[in-house]
Coordinates of C-alpha atoms in Angstrom, one line a residue:
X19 CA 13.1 8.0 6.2
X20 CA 9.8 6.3 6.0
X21 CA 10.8 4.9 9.9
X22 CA 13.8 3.4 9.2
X23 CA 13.4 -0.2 9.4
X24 CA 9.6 -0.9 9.2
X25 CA 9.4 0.3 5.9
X26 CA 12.2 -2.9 5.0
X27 CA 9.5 -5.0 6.9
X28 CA 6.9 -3.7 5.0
X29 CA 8.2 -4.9 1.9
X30 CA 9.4 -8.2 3.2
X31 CA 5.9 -8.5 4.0
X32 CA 4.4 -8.3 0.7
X33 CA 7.2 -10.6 -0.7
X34 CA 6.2 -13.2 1.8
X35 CA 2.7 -12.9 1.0
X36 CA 3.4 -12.9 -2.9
X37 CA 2.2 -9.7 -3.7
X38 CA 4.2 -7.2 -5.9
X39 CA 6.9 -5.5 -3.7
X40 CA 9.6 -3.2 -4.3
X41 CA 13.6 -4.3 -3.4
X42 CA 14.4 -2.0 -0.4
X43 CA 17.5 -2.5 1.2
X44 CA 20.3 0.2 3.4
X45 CA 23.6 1.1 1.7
X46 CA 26.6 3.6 3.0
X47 CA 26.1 6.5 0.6
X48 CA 29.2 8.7 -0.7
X49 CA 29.1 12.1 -2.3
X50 CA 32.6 13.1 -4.2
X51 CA 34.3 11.3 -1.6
X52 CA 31.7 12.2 1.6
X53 CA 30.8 9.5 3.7
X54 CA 27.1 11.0 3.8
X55 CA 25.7 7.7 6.2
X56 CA 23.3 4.9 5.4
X57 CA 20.9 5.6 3.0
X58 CA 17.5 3.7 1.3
X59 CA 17.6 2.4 -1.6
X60 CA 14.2 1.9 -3.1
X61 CA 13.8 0.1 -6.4
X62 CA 11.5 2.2 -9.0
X63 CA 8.6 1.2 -10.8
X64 CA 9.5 -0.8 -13.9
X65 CA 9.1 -4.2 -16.0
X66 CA 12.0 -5.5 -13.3
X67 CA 9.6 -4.9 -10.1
X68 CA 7.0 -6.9 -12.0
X69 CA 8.4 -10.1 -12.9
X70 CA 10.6 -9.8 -9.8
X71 CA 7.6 -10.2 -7.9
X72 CA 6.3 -13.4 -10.1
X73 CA 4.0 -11.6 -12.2
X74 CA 3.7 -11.1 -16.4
X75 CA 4.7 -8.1 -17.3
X76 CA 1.9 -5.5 -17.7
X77 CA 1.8 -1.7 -17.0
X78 CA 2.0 0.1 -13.6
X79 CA 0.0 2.9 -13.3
X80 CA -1.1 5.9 -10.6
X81 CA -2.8 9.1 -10.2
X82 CA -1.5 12.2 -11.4
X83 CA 1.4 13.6 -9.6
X84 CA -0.6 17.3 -9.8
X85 CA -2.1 17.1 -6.6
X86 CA 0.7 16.9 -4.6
X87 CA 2.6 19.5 -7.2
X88 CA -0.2 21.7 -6.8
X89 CA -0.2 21.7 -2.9
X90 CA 3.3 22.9 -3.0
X91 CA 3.0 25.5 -5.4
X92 CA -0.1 27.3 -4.0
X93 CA 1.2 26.8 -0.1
X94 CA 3.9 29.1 -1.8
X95 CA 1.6 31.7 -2.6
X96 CA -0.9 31.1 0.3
X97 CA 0.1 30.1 3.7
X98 CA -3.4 28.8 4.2
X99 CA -3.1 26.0 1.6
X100 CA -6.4 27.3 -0.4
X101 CA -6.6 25.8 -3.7
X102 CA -8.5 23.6 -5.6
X103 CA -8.9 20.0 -4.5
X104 CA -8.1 17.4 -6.5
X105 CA -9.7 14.2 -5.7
X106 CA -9.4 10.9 -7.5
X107 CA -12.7 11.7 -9.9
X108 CA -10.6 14.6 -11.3
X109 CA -6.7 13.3 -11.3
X110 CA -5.3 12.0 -14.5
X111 CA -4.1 8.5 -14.8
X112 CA -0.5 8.2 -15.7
X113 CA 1.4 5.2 -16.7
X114 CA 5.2 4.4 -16.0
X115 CA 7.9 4.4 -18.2
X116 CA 5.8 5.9 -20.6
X117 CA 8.2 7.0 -22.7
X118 CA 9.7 3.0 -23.4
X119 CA 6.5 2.2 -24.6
X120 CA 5.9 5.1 -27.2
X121 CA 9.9 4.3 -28.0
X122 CA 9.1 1.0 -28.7
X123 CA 5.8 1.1 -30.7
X124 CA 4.7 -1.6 -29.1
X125 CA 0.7 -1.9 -29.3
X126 CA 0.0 -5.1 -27.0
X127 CA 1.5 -2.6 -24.1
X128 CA -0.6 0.2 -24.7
X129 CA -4.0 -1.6 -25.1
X130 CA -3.1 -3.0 -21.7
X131 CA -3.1 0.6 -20.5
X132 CA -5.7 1.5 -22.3
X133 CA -8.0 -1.1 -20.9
X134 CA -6.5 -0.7 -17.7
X135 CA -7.1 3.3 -18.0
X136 CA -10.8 2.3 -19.0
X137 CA -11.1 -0.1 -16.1
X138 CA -10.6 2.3 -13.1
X139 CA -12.1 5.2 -15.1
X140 CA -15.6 3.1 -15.3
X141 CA -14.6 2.2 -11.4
X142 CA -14.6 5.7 -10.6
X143 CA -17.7 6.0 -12.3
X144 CA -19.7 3.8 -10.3
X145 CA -20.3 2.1 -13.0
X146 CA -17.7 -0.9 -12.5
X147 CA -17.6 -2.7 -8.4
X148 CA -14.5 -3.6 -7.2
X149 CA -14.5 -7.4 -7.9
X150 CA -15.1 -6.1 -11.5
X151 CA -11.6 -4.3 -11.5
X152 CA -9.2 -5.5 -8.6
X153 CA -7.7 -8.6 -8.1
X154 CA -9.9 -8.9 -5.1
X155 CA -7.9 -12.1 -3.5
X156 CA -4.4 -9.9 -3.7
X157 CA -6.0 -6.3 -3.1
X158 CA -8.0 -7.8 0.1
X159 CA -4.5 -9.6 1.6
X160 CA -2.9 -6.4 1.1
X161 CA -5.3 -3.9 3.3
X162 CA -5.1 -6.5 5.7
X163 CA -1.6 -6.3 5.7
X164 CA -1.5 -2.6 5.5
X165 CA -3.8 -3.4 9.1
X166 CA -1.5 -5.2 10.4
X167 CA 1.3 -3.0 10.4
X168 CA -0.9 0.1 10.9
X169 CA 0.5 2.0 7.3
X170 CA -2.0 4.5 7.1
X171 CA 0.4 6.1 3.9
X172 CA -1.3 3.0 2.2
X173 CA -4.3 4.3 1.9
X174 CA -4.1 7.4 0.4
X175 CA -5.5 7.3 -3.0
X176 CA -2.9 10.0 -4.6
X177 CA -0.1 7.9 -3.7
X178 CA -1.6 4.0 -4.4
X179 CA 0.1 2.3 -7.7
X180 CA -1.5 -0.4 -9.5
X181 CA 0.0 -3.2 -11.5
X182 CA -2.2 -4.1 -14.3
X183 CA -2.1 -8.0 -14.6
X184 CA -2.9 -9.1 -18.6
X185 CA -3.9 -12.5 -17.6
X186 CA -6.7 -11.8 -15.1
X187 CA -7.4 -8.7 -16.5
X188 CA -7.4 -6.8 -13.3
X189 CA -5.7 -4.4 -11.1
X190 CA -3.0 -5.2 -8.0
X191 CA -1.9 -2.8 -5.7
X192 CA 2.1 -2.5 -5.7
X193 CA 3.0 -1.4 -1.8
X194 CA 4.9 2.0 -1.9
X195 CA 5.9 4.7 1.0
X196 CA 3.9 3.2 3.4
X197 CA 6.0 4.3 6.5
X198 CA 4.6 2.3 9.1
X199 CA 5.0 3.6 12.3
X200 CA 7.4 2.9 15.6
X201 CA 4.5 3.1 17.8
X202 CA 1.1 3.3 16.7
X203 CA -1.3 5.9 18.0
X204 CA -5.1 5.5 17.1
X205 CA -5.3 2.4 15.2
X206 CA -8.2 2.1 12.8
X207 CA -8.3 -0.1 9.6
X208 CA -8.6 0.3 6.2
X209 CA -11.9 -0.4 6.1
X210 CA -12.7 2.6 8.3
X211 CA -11.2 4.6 5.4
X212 CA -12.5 3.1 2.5
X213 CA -10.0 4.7 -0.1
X214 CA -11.6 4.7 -3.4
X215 CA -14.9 3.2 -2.0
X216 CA -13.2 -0.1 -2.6
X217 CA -15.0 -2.0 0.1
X218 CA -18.5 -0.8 -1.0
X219 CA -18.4 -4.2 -2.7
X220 CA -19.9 -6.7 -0.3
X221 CA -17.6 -9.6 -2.0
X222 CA -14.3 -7.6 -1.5
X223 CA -15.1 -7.3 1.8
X224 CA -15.6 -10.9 2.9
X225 CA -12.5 -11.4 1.6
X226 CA -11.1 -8.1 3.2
X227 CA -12.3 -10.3 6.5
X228 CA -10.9 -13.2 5.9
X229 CA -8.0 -12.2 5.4
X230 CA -7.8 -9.9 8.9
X231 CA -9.0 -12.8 10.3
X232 CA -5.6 -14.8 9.0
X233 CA -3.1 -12.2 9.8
X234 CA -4.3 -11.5 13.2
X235 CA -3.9 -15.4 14.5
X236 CA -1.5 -16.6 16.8
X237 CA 1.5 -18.0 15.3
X238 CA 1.2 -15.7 12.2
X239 CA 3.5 -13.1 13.0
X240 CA 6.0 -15.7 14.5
X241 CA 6.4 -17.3 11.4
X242 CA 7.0 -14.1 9.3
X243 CA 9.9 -12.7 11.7
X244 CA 11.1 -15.9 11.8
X245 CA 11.4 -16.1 7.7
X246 CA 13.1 -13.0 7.4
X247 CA 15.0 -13.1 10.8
X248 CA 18.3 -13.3 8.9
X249 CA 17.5 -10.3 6.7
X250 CA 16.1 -8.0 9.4
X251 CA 19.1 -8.2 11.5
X252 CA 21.7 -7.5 9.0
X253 CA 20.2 -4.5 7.8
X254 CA 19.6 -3.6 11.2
X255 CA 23.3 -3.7 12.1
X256 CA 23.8 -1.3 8.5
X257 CA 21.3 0.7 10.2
X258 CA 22.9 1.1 13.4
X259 CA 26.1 2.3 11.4
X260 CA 24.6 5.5 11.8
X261 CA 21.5 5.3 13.1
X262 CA 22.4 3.4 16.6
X263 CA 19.4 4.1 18.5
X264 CA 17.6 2.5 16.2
X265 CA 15.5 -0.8 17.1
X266 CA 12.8 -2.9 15.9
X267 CA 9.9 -3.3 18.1
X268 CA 8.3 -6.6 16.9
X269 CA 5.6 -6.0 20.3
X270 CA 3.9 -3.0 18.6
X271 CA 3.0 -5.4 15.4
X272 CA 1.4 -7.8 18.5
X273 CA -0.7 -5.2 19.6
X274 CA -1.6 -4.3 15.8
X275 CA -3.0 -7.8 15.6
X276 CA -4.4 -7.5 19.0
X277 CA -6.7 -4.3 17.7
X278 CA -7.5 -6.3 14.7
X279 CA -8.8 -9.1 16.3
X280 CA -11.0 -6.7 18.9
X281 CA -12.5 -5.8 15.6
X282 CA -13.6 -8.7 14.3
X283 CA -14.8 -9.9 17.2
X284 CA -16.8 -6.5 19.4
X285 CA -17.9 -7.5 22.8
X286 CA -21.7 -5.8 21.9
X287 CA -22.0 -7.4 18.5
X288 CA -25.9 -6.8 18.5
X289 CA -27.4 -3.8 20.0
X290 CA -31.1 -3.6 20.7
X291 CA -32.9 0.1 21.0
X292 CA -34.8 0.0 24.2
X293 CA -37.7 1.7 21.3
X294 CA -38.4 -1.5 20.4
X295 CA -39.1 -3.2 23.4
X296 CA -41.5 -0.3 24.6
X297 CA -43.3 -0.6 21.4
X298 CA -43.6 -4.3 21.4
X299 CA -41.5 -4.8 18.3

């Protein structure tokens, strides 16, 4: 699931950056008394991921499950998959644990979800950039650590969750499924897909650069791996339980900072039309 042990690195990623991550760790899983092999264990999306992560507690929301309901339901009936898109302009927003705040009654939570509901409605809008919205210090480091590690999952609007931080006032995006994989194949970054339009906003994206610009340096990686060295390996040894085969390959993250860098630095930066020397421009 979600390549076995990159998804673990993914997460110890965000942690060691200081973004809001989810606990992810391997278990041996038992069904009446069936040794059913090593399992994921992902923690869910509550007040606990939050302040885990070093943050005030504030709401976590996303985009309507229904598209992905609605795929499945209609593939039933249709082999071809023809139904009615649903993009992020027409998705509902949806908070978590929903239910604990109506239980609760508690109306600081939901004008935070409120104002954060109003916040990426106006976004959508075009009415709002992203500076205006996203924490753009925290959502630039993490599409350039989404780059690094080549999780396209990342940036697919339907499944992107946001934690709505009351002191800033602005949105942080909380890293979820984003299955990097064993070997990348056509690398591209998440500037090339621009989910949400978010780097039409000539701010976000300087800092969208800078921060490519740190994780693709030399001894960047090497001091990661060697943070979480400890970690890695034990859960690689639960892994190998039943999954033996199973290795990390620390060189394909190398190359991943190798594309990055060819990026930022193209060997034809400027490209002159050879119009414009016959015309005399």
């Amino acid at each position: 699931t979600r390549n076995y042990i990159n998804e673990f690195v993914f997460h110890q990623l965000l942690k060691y950056e200081r973004l809001p991550y989810l606990r992810y760790k391997f278990i041996p899983f038992y069904l009446n008394g069936k040794n059913l092999g090593i399992y994921a264990l992902e923690e869910h999306f509550a007040k606990a991921v939050v302040e885990n992560s070093g943050f005030r507690e504030g709401p976590i929301i996303k985009f309507s499950d229904h598209f992905r309901n609605e795929t499945k339901r209609m593939v039933k009936i249709d082999a071809t998959g023809n139904f009615h898109y649903r993009t992020s302009n027409n998705s509902k927003i949806e908070v978590f644990n929903a239910n604990r705040i109506r239980k609760i009654n508690n109306n600081l939570k939901v004008s935070q979800f409120l104002l954060a509901n109003n916040l990426i409605e106006e976004f959508l809008k075009g009415r709002l950039k992203t500076s205006d919205v996203f924490d753009i210090k925290l959502t630039a480091k993490y599409f350039a650590l989404n780059d690094l590690l080549q999780s396209g999952n990342s940036n697919t609007w339907y499944d992107m969750r946001f934690y709505f931080d009351p002191i800033s006032a602005r949105l942080i995006p909380i890293g979820y499924d984003a299955a990097p994989p064993i070997r990348s194949f056509g690398r591209y970054l998440s500037v090339d897909v621009n989910a949400l339009n978010l780097f039409d906003d000539l701010e976000f994206l300087k800092e969208y650069a800078k921060n490519l610009e740190v994780v693709s340096s030399g001894k960047y990686l090497d001091n990661f791996f060697q943070n979480i060295e400890n970690d890695l390996n034990s859960s690689l040894k639960i892994l190998n339980k039943t999954f033996p085969h199973v290795t990390f390959l620390k060189s394909e993250f190398i190359k991943n900072q190798k594309y990055i860098k060819t990026r930022l630095t193209p060997s034809r930066a400027i490209i002159l039309n050879s119009e414009n020397f016959n015309t005399g421009k």
